[in-house]
PDB file of C-alpha atoms and ligand atoms in Angstrom:
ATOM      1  CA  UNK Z   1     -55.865  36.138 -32.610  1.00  0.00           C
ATOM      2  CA  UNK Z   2     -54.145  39.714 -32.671  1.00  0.00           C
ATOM      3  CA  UNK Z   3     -54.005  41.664 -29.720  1.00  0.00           C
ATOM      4  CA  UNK Z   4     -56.268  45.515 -30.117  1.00  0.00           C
ATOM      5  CA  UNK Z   5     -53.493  48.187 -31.645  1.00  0.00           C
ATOM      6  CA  UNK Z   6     -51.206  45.624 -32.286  1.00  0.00           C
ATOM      7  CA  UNK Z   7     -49.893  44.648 -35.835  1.00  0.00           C
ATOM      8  CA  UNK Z   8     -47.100  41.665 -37.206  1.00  0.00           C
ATOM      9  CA  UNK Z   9     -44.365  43.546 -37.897  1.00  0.00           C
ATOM     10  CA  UNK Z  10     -40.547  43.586 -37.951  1.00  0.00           C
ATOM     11  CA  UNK Z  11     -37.423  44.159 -35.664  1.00  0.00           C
ATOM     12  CA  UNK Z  12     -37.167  47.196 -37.587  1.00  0.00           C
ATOM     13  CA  UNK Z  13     -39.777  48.636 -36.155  1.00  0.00           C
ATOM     14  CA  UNK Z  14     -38.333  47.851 -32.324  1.00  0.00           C
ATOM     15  CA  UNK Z  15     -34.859  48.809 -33.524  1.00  0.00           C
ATOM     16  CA  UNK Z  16     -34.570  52.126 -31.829  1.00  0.00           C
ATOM     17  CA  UNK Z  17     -35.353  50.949 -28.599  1.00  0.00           C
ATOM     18  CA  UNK Z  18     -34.513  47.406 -28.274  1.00  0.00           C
ATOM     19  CA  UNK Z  19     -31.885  47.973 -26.174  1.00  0.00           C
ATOM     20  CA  UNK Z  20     -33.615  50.489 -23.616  1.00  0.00           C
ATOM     21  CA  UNK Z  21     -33.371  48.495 -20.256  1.00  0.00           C
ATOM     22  CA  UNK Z  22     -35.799  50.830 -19.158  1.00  0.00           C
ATOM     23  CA  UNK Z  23     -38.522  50.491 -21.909  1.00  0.00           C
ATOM     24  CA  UNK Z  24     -37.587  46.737 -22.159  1.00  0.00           C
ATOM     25  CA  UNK Z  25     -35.889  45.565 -19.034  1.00  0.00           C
ATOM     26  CA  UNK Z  26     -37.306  41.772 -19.993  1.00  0.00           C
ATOM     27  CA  UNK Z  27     -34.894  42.080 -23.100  1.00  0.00           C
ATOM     28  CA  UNK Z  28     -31.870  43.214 -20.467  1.00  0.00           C
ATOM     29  CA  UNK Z  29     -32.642  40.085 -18.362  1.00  0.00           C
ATOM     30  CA  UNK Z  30     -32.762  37.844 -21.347  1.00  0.00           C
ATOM     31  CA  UNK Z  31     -29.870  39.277 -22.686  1.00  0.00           C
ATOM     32  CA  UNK Z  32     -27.405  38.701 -19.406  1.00  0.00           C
ATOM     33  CA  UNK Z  33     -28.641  35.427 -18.885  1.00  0.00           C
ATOM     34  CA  UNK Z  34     -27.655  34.880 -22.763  1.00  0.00           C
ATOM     35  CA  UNK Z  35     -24.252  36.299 -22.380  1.00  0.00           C
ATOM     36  CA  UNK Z  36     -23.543  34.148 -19.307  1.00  0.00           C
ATOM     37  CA  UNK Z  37     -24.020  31.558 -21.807  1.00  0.00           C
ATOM     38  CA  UNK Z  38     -22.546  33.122 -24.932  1.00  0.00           C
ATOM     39  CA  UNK Z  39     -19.099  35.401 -23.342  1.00  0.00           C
ATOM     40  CA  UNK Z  40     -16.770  32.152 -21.778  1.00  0.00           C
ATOM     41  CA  UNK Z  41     -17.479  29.834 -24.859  1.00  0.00           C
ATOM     42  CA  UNK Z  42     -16.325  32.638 -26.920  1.00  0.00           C
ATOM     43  CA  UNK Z  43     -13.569  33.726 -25.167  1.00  0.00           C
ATOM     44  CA  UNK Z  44     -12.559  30.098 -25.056  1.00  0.00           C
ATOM     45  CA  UNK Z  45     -13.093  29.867 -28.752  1.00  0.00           C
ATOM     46  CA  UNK Z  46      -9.822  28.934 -30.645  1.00  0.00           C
ATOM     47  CA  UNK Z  47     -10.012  29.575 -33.906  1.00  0.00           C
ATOM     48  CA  UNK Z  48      -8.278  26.549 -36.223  1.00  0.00           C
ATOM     49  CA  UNK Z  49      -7.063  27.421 -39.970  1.00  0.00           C
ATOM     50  CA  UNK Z  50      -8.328  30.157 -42.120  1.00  0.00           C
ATOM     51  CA  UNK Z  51     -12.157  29.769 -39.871  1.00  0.00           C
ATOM     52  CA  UNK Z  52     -13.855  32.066 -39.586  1.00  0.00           C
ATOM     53  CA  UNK Z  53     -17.323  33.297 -37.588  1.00  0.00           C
ATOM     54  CA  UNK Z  54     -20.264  34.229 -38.265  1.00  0.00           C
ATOM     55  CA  UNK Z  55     -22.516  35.901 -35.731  1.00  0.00           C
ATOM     56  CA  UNK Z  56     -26.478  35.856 -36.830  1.00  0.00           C
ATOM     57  CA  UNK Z  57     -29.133  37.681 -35.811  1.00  0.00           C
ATOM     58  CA  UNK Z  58     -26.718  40.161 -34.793  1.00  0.00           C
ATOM     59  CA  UNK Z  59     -28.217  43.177 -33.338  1.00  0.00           C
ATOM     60  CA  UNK Z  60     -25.460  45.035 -31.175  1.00  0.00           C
ATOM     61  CA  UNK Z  61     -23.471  41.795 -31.616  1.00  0.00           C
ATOM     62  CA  UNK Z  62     -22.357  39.357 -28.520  1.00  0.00           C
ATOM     63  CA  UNK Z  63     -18.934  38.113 -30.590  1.00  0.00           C
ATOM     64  CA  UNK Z  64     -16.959  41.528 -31.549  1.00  0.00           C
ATOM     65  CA  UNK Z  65     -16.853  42.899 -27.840  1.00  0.00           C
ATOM     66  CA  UNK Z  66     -15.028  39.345 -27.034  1.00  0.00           C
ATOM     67  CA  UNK Z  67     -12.899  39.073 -30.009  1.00  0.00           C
ATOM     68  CA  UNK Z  68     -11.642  43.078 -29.211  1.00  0.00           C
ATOM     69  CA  UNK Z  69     -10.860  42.408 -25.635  1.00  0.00           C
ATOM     70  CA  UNK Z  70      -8.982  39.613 -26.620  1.00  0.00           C
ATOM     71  CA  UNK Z  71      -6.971  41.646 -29.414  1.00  0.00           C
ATOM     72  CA  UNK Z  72      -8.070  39.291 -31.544  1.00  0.00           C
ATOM     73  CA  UNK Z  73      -8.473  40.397 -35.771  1.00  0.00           C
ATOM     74  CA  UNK Z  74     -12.537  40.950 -36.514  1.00  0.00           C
ATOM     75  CA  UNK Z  75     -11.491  40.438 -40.201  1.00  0.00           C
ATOM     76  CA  UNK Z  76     -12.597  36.648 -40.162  1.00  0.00           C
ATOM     77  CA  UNK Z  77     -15.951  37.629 -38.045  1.00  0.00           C
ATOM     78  CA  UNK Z  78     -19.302  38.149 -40.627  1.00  0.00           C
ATOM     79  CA  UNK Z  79     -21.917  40.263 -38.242  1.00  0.00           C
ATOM     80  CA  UNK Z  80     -25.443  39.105 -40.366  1.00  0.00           C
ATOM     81  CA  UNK Z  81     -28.999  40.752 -39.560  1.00  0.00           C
ATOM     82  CA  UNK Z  82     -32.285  40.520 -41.502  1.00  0.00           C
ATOM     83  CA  UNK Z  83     -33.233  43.838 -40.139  1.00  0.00           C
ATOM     84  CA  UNK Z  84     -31.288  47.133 -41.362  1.00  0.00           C
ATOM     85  CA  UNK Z  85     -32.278  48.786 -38.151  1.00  0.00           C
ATOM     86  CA  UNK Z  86     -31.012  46.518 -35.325  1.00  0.00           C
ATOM     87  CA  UNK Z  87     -27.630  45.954 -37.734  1.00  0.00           C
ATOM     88  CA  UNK Z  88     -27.365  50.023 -37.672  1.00  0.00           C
ATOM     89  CA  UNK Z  89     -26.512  48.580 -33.660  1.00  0.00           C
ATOM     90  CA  UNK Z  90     -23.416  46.667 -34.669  1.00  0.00           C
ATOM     91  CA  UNK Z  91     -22.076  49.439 -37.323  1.00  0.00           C
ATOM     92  CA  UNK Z  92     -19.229  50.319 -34.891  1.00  0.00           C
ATOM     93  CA  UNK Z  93     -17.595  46.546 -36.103  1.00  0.00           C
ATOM     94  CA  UNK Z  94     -17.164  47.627 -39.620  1.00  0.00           C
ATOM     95  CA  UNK Z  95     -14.369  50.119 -39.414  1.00  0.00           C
ATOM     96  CA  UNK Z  96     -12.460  47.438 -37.454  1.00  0.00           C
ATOM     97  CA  UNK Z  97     -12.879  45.006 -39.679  1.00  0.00           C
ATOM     98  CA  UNK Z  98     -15.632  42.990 -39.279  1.00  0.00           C
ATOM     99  CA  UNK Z  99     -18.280  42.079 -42.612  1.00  0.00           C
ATOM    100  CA  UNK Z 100     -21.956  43.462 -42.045  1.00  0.00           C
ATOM    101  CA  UNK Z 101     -24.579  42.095 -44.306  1.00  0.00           C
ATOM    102  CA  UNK Z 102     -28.484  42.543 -44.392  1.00  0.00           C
ATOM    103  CA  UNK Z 103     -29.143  38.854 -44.929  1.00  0.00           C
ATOM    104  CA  UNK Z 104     -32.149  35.899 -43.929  1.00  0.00           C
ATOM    105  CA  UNK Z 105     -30.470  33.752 -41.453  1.00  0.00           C
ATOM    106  CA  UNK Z 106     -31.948  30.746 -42.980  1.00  0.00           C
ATOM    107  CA  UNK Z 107     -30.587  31.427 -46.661  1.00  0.00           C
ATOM    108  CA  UNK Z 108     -27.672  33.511 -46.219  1.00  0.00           C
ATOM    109  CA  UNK Z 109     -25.927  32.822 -49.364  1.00  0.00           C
ATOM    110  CA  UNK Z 110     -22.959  32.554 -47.782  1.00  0.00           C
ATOM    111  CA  UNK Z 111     -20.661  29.481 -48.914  1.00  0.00           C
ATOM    112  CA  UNK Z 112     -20.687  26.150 -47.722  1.00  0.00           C
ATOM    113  CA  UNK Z 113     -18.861  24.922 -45.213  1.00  0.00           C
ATOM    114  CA  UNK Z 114     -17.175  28.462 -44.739  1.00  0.00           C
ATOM    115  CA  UNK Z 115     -17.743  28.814 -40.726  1.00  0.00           C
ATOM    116  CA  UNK Z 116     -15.724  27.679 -37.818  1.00  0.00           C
ATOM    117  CA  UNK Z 117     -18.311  29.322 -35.505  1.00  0.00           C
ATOM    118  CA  UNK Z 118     -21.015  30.470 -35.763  1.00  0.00           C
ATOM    119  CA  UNK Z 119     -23.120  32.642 -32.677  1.00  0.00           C
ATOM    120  CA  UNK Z 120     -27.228  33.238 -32.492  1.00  0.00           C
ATOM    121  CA  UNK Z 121     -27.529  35.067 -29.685  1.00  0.00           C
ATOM    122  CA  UNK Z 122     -31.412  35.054 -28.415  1.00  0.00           C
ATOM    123  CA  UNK Z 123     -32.011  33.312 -32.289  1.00  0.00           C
ATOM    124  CA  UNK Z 124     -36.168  32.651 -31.361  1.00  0.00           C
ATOM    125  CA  UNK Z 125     -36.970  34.361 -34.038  1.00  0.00           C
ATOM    126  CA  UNK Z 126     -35.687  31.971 -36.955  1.00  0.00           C
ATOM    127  CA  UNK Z 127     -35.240  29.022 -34.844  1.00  0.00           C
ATOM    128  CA  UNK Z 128     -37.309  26.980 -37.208  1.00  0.00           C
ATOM    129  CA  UNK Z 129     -35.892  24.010 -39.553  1.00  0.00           C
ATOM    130  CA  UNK Z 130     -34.406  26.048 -42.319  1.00  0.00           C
ATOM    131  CA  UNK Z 131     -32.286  27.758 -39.956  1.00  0.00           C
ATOM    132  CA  UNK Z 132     -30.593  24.984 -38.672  1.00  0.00           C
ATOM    133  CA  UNK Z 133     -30.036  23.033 -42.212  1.00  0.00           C
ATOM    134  CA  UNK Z 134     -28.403  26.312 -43.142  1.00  0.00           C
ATOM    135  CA  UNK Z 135     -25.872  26.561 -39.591  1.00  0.00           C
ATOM    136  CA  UNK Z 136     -25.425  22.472 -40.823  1.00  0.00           C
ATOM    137  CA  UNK Z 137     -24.193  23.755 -44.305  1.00  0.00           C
ATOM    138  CA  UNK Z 138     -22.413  27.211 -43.274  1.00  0.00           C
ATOM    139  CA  UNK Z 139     -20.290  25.037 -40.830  1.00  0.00           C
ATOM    140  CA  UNK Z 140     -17.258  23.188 -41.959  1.00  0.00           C
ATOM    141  CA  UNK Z 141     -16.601  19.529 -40.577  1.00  0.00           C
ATOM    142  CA  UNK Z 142     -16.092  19.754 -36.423  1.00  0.00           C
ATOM    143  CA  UNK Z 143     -17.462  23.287 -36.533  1.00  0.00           C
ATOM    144  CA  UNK Z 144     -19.562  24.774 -33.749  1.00  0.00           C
ATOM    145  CA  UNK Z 145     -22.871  26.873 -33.441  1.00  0.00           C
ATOM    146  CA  UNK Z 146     -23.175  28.886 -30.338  1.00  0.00           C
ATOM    147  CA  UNK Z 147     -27.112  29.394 -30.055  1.00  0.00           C
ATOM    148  CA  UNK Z 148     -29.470  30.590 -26.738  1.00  0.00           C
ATOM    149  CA  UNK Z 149     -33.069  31.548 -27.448  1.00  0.00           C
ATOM    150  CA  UNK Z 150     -35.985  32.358 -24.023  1.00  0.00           C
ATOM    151  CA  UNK Z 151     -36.918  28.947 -22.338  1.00  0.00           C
ATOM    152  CA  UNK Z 152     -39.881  27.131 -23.136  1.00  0.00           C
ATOM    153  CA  UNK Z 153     -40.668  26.614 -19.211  1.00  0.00           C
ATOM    154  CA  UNK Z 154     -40.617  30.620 -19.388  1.00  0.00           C
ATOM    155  CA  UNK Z 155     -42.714  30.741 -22.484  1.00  0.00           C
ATOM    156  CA  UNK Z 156     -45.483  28.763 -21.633  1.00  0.00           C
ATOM    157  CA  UNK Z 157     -46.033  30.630 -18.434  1.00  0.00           C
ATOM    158  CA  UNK Z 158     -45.529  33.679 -19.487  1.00  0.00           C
ATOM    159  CA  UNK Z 159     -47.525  33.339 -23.478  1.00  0.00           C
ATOM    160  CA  UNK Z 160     -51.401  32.152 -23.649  1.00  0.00           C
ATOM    161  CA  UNK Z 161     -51.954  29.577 -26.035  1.00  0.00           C
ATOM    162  CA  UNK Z 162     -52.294  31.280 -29.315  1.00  0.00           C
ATOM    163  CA  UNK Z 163     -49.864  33.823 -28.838  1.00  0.00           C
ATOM    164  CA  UNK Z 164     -47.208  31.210 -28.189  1.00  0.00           C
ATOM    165  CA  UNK Z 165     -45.222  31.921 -31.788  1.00  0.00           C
ATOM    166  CA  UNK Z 166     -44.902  35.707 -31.509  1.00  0.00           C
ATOM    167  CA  UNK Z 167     -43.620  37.939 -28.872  1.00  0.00           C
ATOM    168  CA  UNK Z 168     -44.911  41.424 -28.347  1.00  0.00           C
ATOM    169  CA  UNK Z 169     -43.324  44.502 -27.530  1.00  0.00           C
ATOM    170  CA  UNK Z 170     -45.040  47.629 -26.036  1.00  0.00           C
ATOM    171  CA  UNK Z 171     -42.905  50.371 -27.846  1.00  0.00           C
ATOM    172  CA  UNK Z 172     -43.512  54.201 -27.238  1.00  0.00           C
ATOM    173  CA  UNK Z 173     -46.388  55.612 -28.431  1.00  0.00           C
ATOM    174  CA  UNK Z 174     -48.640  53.078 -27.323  1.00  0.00           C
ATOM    175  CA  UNK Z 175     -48.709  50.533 -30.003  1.00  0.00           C
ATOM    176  CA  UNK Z 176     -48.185  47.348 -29.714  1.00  0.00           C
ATOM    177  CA  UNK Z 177     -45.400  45.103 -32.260  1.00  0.00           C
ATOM    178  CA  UNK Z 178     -45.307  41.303 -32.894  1.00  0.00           C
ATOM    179  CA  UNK Z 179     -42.399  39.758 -33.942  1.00  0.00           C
ATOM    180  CA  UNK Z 180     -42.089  35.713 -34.867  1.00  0.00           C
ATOM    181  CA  UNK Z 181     -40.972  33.549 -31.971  1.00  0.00           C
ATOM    182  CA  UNK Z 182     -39.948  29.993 -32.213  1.00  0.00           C
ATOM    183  CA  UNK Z 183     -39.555  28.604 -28.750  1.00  0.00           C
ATOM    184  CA  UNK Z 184     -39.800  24.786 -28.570  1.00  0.00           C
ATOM    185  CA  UNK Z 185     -39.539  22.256 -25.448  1.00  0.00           C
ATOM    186  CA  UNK Z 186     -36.496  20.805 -25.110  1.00  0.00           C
ATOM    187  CA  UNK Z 187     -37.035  17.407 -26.385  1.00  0.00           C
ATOM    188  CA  UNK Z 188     -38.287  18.935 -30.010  1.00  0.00           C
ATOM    189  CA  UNK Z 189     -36.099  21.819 -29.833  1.00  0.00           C
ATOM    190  CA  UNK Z 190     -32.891  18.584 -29.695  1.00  0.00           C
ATOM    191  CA  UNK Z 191     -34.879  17.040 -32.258  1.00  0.00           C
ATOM    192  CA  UNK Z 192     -35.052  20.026 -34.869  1.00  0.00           C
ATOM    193  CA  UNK Z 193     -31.221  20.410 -34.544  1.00  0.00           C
ATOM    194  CA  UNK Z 194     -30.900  16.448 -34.546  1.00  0.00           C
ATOM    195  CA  UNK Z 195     -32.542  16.553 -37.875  1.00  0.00           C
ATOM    196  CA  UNK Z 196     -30.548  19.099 -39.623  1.00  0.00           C
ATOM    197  CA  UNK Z 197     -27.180  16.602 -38.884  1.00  0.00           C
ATOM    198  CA  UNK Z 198     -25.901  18.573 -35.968  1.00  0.00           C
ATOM    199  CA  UNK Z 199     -25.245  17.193 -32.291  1.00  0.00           C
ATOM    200  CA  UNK Z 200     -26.030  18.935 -29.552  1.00  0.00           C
ATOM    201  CA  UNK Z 201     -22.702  18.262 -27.132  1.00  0.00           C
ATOM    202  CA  UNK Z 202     -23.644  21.258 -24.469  1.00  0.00           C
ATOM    203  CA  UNK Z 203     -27.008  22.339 -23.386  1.00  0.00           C
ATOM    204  CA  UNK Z 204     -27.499  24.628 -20.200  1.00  0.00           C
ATOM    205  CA  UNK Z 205     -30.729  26.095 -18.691  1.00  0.00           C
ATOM    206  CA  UNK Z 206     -30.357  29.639 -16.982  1.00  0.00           C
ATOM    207  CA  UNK Z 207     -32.039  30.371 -14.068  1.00  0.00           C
ATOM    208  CA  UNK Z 208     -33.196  34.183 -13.092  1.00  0.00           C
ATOM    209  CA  UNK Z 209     -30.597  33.362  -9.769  1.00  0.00           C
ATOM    210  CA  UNK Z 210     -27.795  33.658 -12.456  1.00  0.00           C
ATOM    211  CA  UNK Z 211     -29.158  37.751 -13.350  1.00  0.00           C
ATOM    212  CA  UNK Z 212     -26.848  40.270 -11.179  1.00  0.00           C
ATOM    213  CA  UNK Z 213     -29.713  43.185 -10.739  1.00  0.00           C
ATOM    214  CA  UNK Z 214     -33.004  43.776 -11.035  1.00  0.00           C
ATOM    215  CA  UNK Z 215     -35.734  40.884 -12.758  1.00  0.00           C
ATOM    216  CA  UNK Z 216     -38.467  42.611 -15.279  1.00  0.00           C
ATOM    217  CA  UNK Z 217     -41.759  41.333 -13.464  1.00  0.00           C
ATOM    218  CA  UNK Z 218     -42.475  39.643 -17.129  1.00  0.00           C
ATOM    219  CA  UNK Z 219     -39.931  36.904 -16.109  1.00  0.00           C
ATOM    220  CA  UNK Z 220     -42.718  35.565 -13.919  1.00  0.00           C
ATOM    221  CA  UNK Z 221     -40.355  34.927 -10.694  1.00  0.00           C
ATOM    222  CA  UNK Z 222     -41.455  33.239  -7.879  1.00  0.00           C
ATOM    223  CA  UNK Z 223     -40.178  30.882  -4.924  1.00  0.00           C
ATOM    224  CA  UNK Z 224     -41.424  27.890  -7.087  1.00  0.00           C
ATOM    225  CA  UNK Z 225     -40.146  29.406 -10.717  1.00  0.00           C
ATOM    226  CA  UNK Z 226     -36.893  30.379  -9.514  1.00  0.00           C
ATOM    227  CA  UNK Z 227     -35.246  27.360 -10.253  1.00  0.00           C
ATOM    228  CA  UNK Z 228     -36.900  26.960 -13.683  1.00  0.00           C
ATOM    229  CA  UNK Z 229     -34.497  28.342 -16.689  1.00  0.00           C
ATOM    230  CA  UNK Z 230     -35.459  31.590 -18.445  1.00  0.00           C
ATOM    231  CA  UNK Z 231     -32.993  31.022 -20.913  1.00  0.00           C
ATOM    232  CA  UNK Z 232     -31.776  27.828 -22.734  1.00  0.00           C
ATOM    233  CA  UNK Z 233     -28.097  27.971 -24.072  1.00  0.00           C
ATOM    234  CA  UNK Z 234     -26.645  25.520 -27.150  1.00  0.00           C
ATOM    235  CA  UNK Z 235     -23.740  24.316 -27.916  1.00  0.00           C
ATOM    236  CA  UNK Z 236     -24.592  21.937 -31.627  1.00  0.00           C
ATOM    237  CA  UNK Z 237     -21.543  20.461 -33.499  1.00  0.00           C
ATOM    238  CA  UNK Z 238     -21.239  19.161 -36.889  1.00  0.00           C
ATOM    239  CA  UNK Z 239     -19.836  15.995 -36.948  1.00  0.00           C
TER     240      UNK Z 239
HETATM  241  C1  SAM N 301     -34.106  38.852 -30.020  1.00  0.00           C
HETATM  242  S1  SAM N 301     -33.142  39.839 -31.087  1.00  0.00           S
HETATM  243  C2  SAM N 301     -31.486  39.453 -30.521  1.00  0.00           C
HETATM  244  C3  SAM N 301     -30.459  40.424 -31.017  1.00  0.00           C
HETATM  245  C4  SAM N 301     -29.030  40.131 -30.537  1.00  0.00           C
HETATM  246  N1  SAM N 301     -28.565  38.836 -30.981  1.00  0.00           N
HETATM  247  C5  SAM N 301     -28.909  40.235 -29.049  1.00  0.00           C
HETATM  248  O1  SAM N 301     -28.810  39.192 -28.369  1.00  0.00           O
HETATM  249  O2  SAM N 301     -28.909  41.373 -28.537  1.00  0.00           O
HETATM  250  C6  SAM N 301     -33.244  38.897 -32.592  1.00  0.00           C
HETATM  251  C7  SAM N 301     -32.465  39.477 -33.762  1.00  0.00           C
HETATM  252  O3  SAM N 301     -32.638  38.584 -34.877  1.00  0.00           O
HETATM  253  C8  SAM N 301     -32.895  39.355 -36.048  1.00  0.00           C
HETATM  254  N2  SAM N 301     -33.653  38.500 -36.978  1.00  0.00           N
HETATM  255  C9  SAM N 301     -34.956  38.157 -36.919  1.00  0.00           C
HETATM  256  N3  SAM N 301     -35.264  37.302 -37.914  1.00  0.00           N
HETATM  257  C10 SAM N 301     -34.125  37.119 -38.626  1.00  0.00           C
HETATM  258  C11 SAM N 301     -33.784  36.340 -39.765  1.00  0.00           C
HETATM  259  N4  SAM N 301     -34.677  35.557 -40.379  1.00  0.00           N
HETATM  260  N5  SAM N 301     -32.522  36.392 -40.219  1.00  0.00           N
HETATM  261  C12 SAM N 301     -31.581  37.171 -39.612  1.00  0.00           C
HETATM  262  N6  SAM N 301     -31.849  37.919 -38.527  1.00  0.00           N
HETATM  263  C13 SAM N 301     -33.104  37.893 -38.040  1.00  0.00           C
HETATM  264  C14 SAM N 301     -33.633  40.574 -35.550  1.00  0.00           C
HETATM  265  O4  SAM N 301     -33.575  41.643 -36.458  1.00  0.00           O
HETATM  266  C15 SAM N 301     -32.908  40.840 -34.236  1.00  0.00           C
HETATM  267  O5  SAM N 301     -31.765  41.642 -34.439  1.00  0.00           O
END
């Protein structure tokens, strides 16, 4: 069932204001709690050989920001985004040498085995088995993907039953836009990755007690829920 004034639709139709804490202070929370995730793996990232990373899904991007205040080379970093609009965020990378390409995260094109890292920052929305057969083929033996997506405990509180594979976004004007939104338990979200021929050797559950201002009442906080992750980070590794 579709929610009235509501339509399926695309992130390029959120682009503009996607990162408005104010219109869309649940995407602020879920963001942070990603990042606290996300920022020390990178930053901890050494980079072996001639690897190089790939950051899907990119938006703003979570892996540029890192790699500059490290004074590390964005040359080797590939910023990827299906939608023109939330890439337009990331534009900034280019000049300093990072790739941008308006690509399907689950059929990049890209060649095989070409990744030392690759980052999906809040990745719901293609977190489906295509996806992770392609991070299995992008990555080159030992490589890592970096991937946090909502919680499912959050998820199934928060979505009713048949509006459990979208997410919807009330953007100005009035109108309401559904985008796709894969969140799985744990146990078959393990077992999608498991399947693709990736191990999952870090998995971490973040809890709104981890967020450092205010919580969007969407978050569903409580005494009983505060414990309960709103975010699930990812660390899979092919063997
Ligand atoms: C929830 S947003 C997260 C954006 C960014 N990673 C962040 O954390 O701020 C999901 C992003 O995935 C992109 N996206 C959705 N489906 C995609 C696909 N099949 N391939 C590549 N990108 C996709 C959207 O355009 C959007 O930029």
């Amino acid at each position: 069932m579709i929610r009235p004034n509501s339509r399926a639709s695309s992130y390029d139709d959120l682009a503009a204001e996607y990162y408005d804490p104010v219109r869309h202070p649940t995407c602020a929370n879920f963001s942070e709690l990603s990042d606290v995730f996300l920022v020390p793996r990178i930053e901890g990232y050494e980079p072996a050989g001639t690897a190089a990373i790939l950051e899907v899904g990119v938006g703003r991007s979570t892996v540029a920001p890192v790699l500059q205040r490290r004074g590390l080379s964005l040359e080797r970093l590939t910023l990827l985004d299906q939608s023109p609009g939330m890439l337009e965020h990331a534009s900034k990378w280019g000049p300093v040498g990072a790739r941008l390409l308006v690509k399907n995260a689950c059929q990049t094109e890209l060649p095989r085995g070409s990744f030392g890292l690759i980052v999906s920052a809040l990745g719901d929305p293609y977190n489906c088995p295509a996806f992770w057969q392609e991070v299995a083929r992008l990555l080159e033996p030992g490589g890592l993907c970096l991937f946090t997506t909502p919680a499912w405990e959050w998820a199934s509180r928060f979505r009713a039953p048949h509006e459990q594979s979208y997410a919807a976004f009330e953007i100005a004007g009035g109108n309401t836009v559904l985008v796709p939104s894969k969140i799985l338990p744990l146990d078959q979200q393990a077992r999608m990755v498991a399947d693709a021929g990736l191990l999952i050797v870090d998995a971490v559950g973040l809890t709104p007690e981890c967020l450092s201002g205010t919580c969007s009442p969407k978050l569903l906080v409580t005494p009983e829920t505060m414990r309960l992750p709103i975010v699930r980070g990812f660390t899979a590794q092919r063997p």
